[in-house]
C-alpha positions as a printed Julia matrix, in Angstrom:
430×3 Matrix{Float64}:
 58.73  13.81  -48.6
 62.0   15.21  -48.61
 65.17  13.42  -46.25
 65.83  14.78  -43.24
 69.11  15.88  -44.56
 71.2   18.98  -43.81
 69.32  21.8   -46.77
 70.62  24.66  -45.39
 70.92  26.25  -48.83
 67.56  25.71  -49.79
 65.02  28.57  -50.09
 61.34  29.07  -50.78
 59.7   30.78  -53.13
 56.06  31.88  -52.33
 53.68  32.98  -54.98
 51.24  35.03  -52.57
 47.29  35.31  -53.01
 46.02  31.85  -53.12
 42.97  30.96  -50.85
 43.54  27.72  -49.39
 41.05  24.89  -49.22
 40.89  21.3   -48.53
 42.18  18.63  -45.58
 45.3   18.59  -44.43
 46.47  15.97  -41.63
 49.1   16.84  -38.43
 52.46  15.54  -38.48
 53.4   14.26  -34.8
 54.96  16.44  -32.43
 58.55  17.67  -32.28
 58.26  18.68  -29.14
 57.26  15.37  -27.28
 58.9   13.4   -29.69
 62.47  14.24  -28.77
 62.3   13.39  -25.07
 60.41  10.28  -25.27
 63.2    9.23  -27.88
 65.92  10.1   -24.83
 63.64   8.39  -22.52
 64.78   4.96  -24.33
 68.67   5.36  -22.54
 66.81   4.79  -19.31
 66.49   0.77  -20.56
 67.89  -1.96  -21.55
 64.9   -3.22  -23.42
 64.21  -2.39  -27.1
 61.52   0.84  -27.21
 59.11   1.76  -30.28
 57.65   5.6   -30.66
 55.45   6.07  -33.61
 54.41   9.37  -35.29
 58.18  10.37  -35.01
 57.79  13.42  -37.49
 60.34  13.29  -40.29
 62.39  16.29  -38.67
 66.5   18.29  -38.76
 66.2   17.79  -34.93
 64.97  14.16  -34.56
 67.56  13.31  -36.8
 70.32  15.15  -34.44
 68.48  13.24  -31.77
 69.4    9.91  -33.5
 72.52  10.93  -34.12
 73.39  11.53  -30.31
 71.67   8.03  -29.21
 73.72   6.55  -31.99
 76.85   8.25  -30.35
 76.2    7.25  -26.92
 76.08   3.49  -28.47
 72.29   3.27  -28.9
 70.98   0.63  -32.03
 68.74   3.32  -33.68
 66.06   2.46  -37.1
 63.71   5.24  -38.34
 61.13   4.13  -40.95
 57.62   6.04  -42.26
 57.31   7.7   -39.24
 58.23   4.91  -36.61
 61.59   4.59  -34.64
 62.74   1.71  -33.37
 65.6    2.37  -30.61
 67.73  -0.28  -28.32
 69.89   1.02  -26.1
 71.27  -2.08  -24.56
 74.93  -1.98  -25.44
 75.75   2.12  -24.83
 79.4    2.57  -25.06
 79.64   6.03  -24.08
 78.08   8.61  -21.8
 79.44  12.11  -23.81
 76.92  14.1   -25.44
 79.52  15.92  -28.06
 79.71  19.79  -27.86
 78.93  19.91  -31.74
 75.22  18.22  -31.44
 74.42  19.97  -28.31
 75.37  23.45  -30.21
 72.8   22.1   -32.84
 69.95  21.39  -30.71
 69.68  22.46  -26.96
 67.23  19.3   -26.04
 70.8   17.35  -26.45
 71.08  18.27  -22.48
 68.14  15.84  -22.18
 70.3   12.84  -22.4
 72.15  14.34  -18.58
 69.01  13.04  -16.57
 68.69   8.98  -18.18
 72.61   8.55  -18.02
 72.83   9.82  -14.63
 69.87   7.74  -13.77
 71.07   4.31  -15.66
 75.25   4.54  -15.07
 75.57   7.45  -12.47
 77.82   9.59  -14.8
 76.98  12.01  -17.78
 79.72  14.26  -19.51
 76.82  17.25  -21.92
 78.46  19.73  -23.7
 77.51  22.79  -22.7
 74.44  24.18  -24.35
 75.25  27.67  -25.79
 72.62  30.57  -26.18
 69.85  30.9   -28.84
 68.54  33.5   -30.77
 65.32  33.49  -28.86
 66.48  33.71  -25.16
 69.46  32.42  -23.15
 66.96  29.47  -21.73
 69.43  28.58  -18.6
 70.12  25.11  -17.46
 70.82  25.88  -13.89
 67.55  24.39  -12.96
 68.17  21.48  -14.21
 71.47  21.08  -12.29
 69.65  21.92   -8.98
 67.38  19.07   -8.94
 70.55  16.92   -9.95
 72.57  18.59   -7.04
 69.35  17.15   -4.8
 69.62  13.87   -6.24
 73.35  13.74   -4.96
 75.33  14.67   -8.21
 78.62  16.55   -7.96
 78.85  19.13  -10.85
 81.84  20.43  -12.64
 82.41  22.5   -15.52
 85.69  21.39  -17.08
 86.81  22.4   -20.78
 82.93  23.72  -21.95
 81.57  20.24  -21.12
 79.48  19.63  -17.46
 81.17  16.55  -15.7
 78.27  15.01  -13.67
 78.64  11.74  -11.53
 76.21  10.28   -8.64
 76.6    7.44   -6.42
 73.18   6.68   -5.19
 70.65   8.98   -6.1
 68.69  10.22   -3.24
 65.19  11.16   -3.52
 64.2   14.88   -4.07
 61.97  17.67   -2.82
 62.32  20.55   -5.25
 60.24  23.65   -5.87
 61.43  25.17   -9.65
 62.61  28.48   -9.07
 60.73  29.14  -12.99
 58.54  26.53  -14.56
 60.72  25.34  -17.27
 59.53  22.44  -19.85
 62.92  20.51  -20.22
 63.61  21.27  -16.32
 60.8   19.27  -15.38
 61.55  16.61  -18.45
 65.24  16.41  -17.58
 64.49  15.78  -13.49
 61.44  13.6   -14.05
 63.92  11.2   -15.7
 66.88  11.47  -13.3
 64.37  10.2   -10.56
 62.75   7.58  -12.83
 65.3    5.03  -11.64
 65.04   6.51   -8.11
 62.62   3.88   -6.07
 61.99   6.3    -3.04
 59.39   8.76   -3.25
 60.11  12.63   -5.0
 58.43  15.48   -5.24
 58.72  18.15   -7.76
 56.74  21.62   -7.37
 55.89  24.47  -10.21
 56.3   21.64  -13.02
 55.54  22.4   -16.83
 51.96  21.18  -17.78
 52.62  21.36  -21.09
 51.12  18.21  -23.6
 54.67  17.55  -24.61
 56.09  16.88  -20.99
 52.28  14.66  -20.67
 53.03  12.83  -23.24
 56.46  12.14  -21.72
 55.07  11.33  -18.26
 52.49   8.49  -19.71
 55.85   6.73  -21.62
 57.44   6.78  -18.24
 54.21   5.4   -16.44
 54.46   2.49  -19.22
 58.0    2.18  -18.48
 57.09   1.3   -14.81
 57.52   4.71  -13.02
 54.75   5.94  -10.5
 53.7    9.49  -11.21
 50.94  11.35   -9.88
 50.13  14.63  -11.28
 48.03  17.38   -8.86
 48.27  20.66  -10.25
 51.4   21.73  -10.66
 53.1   19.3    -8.01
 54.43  15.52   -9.28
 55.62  13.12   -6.83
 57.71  10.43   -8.28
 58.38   6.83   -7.41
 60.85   5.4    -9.73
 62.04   1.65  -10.08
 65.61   0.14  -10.86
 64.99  -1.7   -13.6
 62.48   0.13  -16.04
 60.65  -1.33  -18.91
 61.0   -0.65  -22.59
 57.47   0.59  -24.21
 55.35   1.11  -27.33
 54.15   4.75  -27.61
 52.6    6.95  -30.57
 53.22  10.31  -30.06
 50.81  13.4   -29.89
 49.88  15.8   -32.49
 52.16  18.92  -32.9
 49.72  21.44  -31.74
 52.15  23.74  -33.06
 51.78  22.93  -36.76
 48.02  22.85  -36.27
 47.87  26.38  -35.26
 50.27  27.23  -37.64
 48.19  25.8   -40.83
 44.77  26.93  -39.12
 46.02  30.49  -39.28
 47.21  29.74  -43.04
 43.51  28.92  -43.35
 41.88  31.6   -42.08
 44.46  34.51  -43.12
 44.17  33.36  -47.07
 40.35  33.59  -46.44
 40.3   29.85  -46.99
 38.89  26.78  -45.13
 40.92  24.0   -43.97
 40.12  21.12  -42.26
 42.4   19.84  -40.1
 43.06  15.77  -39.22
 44.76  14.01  -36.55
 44.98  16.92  -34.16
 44.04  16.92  -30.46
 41.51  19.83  -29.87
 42.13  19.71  -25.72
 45.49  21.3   -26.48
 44.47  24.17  -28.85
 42.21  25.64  -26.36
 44.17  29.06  -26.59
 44.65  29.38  -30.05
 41.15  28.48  -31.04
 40.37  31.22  -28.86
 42.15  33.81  -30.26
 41.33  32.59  -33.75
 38.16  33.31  -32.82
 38.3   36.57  -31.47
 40.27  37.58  -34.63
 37.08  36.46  -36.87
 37.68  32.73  -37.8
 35.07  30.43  -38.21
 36.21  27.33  -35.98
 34.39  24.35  -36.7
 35.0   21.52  -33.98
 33.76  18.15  -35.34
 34.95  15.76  -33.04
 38.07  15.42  -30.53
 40.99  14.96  -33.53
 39.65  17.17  -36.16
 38.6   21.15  -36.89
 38.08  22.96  -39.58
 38.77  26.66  -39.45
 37.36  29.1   -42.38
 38.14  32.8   -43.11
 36.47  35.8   -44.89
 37.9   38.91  -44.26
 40.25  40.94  -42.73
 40.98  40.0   -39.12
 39.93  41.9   -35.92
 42.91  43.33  -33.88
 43.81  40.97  -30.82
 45.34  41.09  -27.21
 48.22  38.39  -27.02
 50.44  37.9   -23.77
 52.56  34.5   -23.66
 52.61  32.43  -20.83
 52.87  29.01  -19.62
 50.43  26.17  -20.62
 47.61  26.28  -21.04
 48.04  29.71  -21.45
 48.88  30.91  -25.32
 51.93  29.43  -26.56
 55.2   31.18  -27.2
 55.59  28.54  -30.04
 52.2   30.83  -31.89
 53.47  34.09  -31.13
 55.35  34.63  -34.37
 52.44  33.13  -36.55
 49.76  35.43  -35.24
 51.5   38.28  -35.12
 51.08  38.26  -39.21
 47.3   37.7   -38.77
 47.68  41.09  -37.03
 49.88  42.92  -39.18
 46.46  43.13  -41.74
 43.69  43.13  -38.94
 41.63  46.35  -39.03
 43.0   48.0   -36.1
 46.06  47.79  -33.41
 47.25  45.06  -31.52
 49.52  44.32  -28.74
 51.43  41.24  -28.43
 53.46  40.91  -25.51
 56.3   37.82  -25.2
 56.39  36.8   -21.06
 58.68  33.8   -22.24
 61.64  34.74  -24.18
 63.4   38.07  -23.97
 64.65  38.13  -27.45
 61.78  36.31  -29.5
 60.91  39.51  -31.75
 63.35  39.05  -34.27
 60.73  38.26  -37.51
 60.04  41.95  -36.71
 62.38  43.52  -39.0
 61.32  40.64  -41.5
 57.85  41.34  -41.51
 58.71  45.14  -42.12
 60.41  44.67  -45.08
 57.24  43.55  -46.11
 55.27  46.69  -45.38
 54.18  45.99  -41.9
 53.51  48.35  -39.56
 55.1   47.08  -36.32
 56.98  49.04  -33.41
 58.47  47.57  -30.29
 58.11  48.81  -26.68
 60.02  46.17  -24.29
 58.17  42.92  -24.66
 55.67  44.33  -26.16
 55.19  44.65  -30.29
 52.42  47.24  -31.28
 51.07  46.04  -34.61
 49.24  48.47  -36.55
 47.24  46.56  -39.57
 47.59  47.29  -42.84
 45.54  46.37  -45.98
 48.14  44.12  -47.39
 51.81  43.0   -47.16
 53.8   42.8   -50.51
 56.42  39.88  -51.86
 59.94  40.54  -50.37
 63.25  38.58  -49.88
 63.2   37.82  -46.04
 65.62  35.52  -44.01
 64.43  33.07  -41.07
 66.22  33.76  -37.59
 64.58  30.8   -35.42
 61.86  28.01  -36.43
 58.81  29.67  -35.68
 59.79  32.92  -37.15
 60.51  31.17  -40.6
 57.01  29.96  -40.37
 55.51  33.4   -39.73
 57.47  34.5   -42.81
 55.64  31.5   -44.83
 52.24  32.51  -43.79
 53.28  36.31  -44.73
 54.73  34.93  -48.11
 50.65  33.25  -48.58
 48.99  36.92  -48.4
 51.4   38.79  -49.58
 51.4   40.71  -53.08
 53.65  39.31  -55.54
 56.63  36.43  -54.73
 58.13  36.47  -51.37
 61.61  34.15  -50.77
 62.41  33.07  -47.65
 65.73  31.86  -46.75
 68.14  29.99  -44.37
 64.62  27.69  -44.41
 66.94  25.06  -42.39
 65.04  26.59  -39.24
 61.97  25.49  -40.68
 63.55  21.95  -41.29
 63.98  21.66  -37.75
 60.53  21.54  -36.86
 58.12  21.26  -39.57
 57.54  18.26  -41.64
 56.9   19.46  -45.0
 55.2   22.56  -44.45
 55.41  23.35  -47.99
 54.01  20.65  -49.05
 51.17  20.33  -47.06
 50.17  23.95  -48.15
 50.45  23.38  -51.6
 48.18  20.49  -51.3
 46.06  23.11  -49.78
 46.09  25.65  -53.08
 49.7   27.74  -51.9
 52.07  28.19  -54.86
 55.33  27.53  -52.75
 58.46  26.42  -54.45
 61.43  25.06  -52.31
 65.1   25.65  -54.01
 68.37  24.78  -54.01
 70.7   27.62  -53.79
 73.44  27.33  -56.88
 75.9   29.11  -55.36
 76.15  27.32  -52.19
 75.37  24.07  -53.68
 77.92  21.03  -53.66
């Protein structure tokens, strides 16, 4: 397993045409990981997450707790964090430019020292993804806001205890303001909250950390405590990565079996998987095997909110379309920019036009090997899967996207059957 080091120079080269067969076991999710890492500034006690995935962002994530003064020790997959002594309440401009969850850390130092300087986060390549939600609940809570020199100056006396309906249902909104009020003894209440397994998995280390949360629909009301425990956790599956390898599966006309995942948070993608022709094989509640044989049937995608189908997939399934035998639509609801594998993809002979949100994917009989560059994580993994059906060699570069949030994707197809070759760039190597 390679370091998470910085490898933007490396590239992959994908030998296309290989069916892929065997068992392949999911990595622990990026996703939930992150914020439950955060979720250790809230105390004083030491904290232990295991199935940290071996990840570019979780190792920006140490980096900032190790900034902020946090005792930080990541080994095979388990992090041990202590954030006892912190000696600093500045999330630097340069980490939060690398990874927009940095603005994470402005809800557990408001909530443990009443003051939080973020830098502030810039926009992405797949959608501006405002903060100003984030800052409302805060505002509630009794913060005074200021924007001085690109960083957000944030300070609270006493924070009071807040109604607030989101505006948008946002996944680090509802992360960010659930741990602002963990520390908050009086009673909350937070309406048109993210659902999603990731923010879960947050709210059940919170609940071990001593925080009352009760979740009906999409309303949470919050009753935090002063002094919060630290806690043993193992994160969930990246149900991200699953449907990513389960559509390498079935698009190579394969059959993988797939280990460690949690089936109650695939519903969607099984579904489509499904409707596209896959054979999905549930046998049990952590593992599914998922076969192909043939071309795949033209699908009907539209984004949306969990549990509805994930933005995360969009990119990925969009290449099982570009070969189905007939049209499909795929519209994004999520991100207003999150097409940008489009002009990838047609370099390697698909068919795809755009109309708004909406891509228009006419299938073809078969993409063929081209030199393709990633834009954003899941579109580097779309380009992957297109690299594994594709005629001839496909290389895909600036693969550091794919750093960020897949551990080892390579590798794990290639223990599958792929022929995929990572390599270090000689002319930007040091």
């Amino acid at each position: 397993m390679k370091s998470i080091t910085s490898l933007s120079s490396d590239f992959l080269v994908i030998r296309g045409g290989r069916r892929l067969r065997g068992r392949v076991k999911v990595s622990g999710s990026k996703n939930a990981s992150l914020p439950i890492l955060i979720a250790s500034l809230l105390t004083e006690e030491p904290c232990i997450v295991k199935r940290v995935p071996n990840l570019l962002d979780v190792k920006t994530t140490f980096e900032l707790l190790n900034t902020l003064g946090a005792q930080v020790h990541f080994e095979e997959g388990k992090a041990f964090v202590h954030a006892q002594a912190l000696n600093s309440y500045l999330a630097p401009d340069h980490i939060v430019r690398r990874m927009r969850a940095s603005i994470l850390v402005a809800g557990p130092l408001l909530a443990r020292f009443g003051r939080a300087v973020v830098g502030m986060p810039g926009g992405c390549s797949i959608g501006a993804r405002l903060i100003d939600q984030h800052l409302k609940v805060f505002e509630r809570g009794g913060a005074i806001i200021n924007v001085k020199e690109g960083y957000l100056h944030m300070e609270v006396q006493k924070i009071k205890p807040v109604e607030y309906t989101f505006e948008v249902i946002t996944v680090t909104g509802t992360e960010n303001a659930l741990m602002f009020l963990s520390r908050c003894p009086k009673r909350s209440v937070l309406r048109n909250v993210a659902l999603e397994p990731e923010v879960m998995d947050l709210v059940e280390v919170l609940r071990k950390m001593g925080v009352e949360i009760e979740v009906e629909g999409r309303t949470m009301v919050i009753r935090g405590r002063e002094d919060l425990a630290g806690f043993e956790h193992e994160v969930i599956p990246d149900r991200i990565e699953a449907g990513t390898l389960a559509v390498a599966g079935f698009l190579t006309g394969g059959e993988v079996l797939l280990e460690g995942v949690r089936i109650d948070h695939m519903g969607a993608q099984i579904e489509k998987l499904k409707e596209a022709g896959a054979k999905v094989e549930i046998l049990g509640i952590d593992r599914v095997k998922v076969c192909g044989d043939g071309r795949p049937e033209p699908l009907e995608i539209s984004t949306a909110e969990y549990p509805g189908f994930p933005t995360d997939m969009q990119a990925q399934f969009m290449v099982l379309c570009t070969v189905a035998k007939g049209i499909s639509h795929i519209t994004e609801n999520i991100f207003e920019n999150r097409f940008q594998h489009v002009n990838e993809l047609q370099r390697m002979g698909a068919n795809i036009s755009l109309r708004g949100r909406t891509a228009i994917v006419h299938g073809v009989e078969r993409l063929s090997g081209a030199e393709v560059f990633s834009t954003d994580l899941r579109a580097s993994a779309s380009l992957v899967l297109a690299g594994l059906i594709a005629e001839g060699t496909t290389t895909v570069r600036d693969i550091y996207h794919l750093d960020r949030g897949y551990e080892g994707l390579e590798e794990k197809l290639n223990q599958l059957g792929a022929d995929i070759e990572r390599v270090k760039d000689a002319n930007t190597a040091g």
